PDB file of C-alpha atoms and ligand atoms in Angstrom:
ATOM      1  CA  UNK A   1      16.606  10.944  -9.065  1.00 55.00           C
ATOM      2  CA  UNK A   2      16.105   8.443  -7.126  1.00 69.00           C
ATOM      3  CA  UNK A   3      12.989   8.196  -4.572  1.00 95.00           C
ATOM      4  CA  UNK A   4      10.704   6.373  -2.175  1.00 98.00           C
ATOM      5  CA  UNK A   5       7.141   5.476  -1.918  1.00 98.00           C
ATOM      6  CA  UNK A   6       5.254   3.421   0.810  1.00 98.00           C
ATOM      7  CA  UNK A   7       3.323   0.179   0.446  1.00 98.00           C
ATOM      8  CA  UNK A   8       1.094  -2.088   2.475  1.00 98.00           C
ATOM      9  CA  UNK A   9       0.045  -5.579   1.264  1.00 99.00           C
ATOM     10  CA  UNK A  10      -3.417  -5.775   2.709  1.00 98.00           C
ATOM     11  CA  UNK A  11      -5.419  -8.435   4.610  1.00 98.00           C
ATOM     12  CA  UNK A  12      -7.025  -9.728   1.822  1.00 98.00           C
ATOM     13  CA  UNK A  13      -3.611 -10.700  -0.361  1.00 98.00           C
ATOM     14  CA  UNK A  14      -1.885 -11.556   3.378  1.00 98.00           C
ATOM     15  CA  UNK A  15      -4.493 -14.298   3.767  1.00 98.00           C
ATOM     16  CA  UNK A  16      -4.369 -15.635  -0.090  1.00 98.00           C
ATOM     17  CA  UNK A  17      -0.579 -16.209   0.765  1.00 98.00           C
ATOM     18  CA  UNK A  18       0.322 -13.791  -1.750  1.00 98.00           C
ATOM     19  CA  UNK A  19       2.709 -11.959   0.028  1.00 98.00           C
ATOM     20  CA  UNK A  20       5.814 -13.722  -1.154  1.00 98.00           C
ATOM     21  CA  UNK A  21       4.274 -13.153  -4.716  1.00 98.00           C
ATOM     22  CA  UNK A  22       3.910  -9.821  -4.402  1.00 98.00           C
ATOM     23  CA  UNK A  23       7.137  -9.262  -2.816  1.00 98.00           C
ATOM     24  CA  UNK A  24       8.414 -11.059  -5.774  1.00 98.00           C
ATOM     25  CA  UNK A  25       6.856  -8.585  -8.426  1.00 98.00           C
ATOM     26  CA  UNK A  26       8.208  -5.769  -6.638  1.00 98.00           C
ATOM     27  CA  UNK A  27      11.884  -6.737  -6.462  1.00 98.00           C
ATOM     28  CA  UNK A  28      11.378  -7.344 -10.171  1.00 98.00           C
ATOM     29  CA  UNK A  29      10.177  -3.604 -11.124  1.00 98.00           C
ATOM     30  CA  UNK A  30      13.602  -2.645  -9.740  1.00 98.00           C
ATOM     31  CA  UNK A  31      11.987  -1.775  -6.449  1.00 98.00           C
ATOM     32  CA  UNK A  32      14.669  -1.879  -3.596  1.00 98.00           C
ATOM     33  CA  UNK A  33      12.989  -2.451   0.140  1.00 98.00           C
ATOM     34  CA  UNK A  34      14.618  -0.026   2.590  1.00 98.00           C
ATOM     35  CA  UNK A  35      11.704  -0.746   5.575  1.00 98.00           C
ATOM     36  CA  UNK A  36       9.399  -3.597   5.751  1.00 98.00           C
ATOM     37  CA  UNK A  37       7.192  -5.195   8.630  1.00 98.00           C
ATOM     38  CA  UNK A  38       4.632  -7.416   9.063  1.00 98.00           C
ATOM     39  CA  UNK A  39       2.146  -6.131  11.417  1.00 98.00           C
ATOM     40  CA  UNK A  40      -2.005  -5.587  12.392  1.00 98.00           C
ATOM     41  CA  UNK A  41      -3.750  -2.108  11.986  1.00 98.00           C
ATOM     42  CA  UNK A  42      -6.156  -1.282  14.836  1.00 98.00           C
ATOM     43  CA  UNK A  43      -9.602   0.130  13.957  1.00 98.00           C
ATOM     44  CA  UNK A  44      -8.272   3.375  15.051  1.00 98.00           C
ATOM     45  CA  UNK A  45      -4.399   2.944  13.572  1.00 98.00           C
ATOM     46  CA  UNK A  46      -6.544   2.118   9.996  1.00 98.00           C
ATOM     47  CA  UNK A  47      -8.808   4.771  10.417  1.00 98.00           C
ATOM     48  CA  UNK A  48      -5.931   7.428  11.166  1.00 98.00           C
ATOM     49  CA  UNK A  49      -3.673   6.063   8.184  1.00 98.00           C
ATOM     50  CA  UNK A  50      -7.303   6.608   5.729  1.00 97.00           C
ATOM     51  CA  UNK A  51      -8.442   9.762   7.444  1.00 96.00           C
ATOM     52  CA  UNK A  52      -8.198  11.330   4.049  1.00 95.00           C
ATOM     53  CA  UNK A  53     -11.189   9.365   2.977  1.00 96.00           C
ATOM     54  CA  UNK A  54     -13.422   9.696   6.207  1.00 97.00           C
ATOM     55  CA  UNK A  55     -15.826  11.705   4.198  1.00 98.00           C
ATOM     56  CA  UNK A  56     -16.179   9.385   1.887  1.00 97.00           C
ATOM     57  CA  UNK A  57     -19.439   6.471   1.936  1.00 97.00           C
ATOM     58  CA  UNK A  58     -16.619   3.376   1.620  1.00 97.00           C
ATOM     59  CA  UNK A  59     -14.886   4.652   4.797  1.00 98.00           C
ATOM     60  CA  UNK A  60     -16.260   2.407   7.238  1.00 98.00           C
ATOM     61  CA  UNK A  61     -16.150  -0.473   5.154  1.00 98.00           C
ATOM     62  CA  UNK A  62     -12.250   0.513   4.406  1.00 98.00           C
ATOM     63  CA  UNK A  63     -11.654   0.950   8.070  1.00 98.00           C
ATOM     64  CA  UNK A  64     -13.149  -2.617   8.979  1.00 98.00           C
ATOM     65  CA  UNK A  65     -11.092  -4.128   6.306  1.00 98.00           C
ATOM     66  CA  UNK A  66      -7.887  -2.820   6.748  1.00 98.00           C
ATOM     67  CA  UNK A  67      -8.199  -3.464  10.304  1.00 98.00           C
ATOM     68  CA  UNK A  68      -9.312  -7.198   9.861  1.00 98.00           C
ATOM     69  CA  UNK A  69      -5.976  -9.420   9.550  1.00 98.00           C
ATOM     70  CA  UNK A  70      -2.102  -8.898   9.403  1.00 98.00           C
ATOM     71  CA  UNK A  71      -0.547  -6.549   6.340  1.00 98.00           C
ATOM     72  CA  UNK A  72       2.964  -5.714   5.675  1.00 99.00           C
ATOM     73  CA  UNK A  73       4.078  -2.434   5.183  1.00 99.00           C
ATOM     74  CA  UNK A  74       7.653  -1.276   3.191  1.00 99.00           C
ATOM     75  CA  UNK A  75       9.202   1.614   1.854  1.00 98.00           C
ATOM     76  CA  UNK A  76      10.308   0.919  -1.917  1.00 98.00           C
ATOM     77  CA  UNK A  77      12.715   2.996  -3.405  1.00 98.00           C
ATOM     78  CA  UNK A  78      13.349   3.564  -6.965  1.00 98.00           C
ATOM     79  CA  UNK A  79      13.690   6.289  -9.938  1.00 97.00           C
ATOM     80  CA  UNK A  80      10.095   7.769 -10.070  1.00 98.00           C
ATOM     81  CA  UNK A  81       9.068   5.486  -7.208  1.00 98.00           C
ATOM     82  CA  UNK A  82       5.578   6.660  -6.464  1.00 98.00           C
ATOM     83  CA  UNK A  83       4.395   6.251 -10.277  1.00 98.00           C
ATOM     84  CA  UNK A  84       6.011   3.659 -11.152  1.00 98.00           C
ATOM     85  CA  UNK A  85       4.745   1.642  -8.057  1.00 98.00           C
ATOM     86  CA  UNK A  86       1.125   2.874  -9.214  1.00 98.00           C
ATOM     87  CA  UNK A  87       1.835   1.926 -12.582  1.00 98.00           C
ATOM     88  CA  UNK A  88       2.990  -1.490 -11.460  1.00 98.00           C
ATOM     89  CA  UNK A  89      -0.219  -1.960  -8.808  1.00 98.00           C
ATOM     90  CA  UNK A  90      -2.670  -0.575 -11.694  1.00 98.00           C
ATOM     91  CA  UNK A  91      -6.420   0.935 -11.112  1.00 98.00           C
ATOM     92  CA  UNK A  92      -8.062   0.785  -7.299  1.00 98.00           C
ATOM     93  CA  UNK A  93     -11.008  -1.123  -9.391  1.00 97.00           C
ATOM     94  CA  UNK A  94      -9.344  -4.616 -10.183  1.00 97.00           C
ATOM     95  CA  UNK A  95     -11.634  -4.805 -13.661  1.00 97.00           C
ATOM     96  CA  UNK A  96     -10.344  -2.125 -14.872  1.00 98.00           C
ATOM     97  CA  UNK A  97      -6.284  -2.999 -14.143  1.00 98.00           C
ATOM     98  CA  UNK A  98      -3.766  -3.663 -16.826  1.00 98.00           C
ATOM     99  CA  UNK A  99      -2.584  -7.152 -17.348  1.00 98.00           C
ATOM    100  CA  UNK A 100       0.034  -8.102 -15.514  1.00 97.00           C
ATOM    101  CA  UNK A 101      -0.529  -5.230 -12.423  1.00 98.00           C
ATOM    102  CA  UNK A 102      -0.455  -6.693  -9.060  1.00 98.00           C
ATOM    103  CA  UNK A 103      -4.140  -5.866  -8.530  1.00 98.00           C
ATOM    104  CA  UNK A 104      -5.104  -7.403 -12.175  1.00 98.00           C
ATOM    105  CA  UNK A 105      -3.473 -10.571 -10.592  1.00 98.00           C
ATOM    106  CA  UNK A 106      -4.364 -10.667  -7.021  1.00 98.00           C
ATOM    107  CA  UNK A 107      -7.638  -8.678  -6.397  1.00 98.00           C
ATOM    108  CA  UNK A 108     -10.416  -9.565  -5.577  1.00 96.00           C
ATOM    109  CA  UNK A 109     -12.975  -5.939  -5.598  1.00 98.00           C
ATOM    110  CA  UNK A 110     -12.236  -2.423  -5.469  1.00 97.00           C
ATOM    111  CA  UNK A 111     -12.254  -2.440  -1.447  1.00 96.00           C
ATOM    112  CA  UNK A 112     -10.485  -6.064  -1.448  1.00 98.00           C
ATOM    113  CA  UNK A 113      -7.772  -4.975  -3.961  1.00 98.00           C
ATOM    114  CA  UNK A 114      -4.300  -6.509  -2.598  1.00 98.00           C
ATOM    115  CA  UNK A 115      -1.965  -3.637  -2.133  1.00 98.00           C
ATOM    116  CA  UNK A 116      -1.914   0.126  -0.706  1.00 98.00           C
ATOM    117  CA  UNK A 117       0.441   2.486  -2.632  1.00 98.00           C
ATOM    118  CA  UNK A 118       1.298   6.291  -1.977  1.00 98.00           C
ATOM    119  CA  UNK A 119      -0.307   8.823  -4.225  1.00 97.00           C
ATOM    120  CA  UNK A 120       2.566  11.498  -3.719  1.00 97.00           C
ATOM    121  CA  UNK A 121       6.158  12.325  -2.712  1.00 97.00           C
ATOM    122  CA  UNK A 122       4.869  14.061   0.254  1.00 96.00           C
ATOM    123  CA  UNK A 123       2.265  11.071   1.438  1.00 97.00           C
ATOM    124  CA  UNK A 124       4.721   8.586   0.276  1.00 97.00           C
ATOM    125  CA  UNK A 125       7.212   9.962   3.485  1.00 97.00           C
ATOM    126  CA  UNK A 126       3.914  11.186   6.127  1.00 97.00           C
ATOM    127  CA  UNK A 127       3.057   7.220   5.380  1.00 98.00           C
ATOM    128  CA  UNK A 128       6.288   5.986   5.245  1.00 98.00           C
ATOM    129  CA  UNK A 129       6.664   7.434   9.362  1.00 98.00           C
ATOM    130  CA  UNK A 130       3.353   6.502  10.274  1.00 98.00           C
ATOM    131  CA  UNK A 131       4.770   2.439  10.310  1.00 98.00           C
ATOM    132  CA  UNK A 132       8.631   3.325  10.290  1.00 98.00           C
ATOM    133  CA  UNK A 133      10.621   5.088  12.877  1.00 98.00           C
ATOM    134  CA  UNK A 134      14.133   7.127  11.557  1.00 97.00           C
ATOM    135  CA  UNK A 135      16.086   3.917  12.711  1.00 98.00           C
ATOM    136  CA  UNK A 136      14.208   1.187  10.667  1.00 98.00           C
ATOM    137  CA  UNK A 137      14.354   3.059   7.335  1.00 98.00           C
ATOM    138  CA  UNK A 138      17.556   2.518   5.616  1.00 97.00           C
TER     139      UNK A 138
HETATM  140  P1  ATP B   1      -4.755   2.962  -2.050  1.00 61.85           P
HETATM  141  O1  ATP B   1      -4.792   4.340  -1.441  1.00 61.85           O
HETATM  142  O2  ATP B   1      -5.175   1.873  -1.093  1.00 61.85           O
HETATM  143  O3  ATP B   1      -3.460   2.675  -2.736  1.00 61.85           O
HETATM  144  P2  ATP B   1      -6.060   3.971  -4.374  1.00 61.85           P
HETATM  145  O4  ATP B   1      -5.161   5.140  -4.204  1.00 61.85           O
HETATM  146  O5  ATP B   1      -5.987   3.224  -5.672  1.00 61.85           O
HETATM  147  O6  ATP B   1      -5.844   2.916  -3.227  1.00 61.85           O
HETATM  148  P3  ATP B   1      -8.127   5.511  -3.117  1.00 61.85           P
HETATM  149  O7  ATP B   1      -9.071   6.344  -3.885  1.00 61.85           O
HETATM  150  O8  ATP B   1      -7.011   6.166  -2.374  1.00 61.85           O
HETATM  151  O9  ATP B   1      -7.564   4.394  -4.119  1.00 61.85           O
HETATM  152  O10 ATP B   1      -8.994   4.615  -2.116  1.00 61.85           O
HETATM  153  C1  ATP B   1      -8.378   4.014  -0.989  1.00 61.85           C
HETATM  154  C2  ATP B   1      -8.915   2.626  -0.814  1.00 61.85           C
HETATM  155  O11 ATP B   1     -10.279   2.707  -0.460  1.00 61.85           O
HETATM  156  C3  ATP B   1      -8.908   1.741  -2.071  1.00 61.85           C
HETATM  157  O12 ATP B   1      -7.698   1.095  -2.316  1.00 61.85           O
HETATM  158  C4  ATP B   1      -9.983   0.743  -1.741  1.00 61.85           C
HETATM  159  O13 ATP B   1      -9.488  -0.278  -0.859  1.00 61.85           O
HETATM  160  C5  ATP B   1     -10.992   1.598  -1.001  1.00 61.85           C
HETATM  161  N1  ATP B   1     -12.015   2.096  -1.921  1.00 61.85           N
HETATM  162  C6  ATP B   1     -11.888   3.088  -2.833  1.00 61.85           C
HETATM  163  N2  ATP B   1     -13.023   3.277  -3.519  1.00 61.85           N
HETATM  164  C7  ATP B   1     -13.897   2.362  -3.022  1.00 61.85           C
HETATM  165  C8  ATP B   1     -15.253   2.042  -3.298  1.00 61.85           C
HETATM  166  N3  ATP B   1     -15.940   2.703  -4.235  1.00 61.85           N
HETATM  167  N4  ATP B   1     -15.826   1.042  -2.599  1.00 61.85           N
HETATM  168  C9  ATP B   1     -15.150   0.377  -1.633  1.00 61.85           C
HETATM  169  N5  ATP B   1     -13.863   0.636  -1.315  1.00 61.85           N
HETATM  170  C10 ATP B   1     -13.251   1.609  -1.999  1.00 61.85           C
HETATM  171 MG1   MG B   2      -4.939   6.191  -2.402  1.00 61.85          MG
END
């Protein structure tokens, strides 16, 4: 069946240029774009979207980052979106992504790594609203 995940090309891959690239990759894996902006996170937008992690000791440094230049966020969907799209973004740690993954080609570090994508149906849509009103998902 078919179904959707959410994405965000981050501030590090947005100011490489890679955006295009990426976007590129994506259509390639089948992935069909049903929402899509380019837009800036707040401190307090990027801390809201990662509250999940405030616990955590990277969460300040995740926050900062996320919040420091323009990303775009999209809604994919696709058979088995949300593991396929992790399949095709490969491990948060860049060194230890496939070949060929989105983050073995464009990341830098495990904070710096390119591209955001959902870890479950049901964060997939509470992310997918969080950019994306009813009338710009189609
Ligand atoms: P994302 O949720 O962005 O798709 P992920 O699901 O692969 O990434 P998570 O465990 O959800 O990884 O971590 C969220 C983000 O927090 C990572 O993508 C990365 O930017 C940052 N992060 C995770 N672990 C670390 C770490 N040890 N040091 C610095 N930043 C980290
Ligand atoms: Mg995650």
């Amino acid at each position: 069946m078919s179904n959707r995940t959410f994405t965000m090309i981050k501030p590090d891959a947005t100011g490489k240029g890679n955006t295009g690239a990426i976007l590129s990759m994506i259509n390639a894996a089948g992935f069909r774009i049903v929402a899509m902006k380019m837009t800036k996170l707040s401190k307090e937008k990027a801390g809201e979207f990662y509250a999940v992690h405030a616990a955590r000791p990277f969460y300040g440094e995740l926050v900062e980052f996320m919040s420091s230049g323009p990303i775009t966020a999209a809604i994919l969907e696709k058979d088995n979106a949300v593991e396929d799209f992790r399949k095709l973004i490969g491990s948060t740690n860049p060194a230890e992504a496939a070949e060929g993954t989105i983050r073995k080609l464009y990341a830098a570090s495990i904070g710096e790594n390119a591209v955001h994508g959902s870890d479950s149906n049901e964060n997939a849509k509470i992310e997918g609203d969080f950019f994306f009103s009813k009338l710009e998902q189609f």
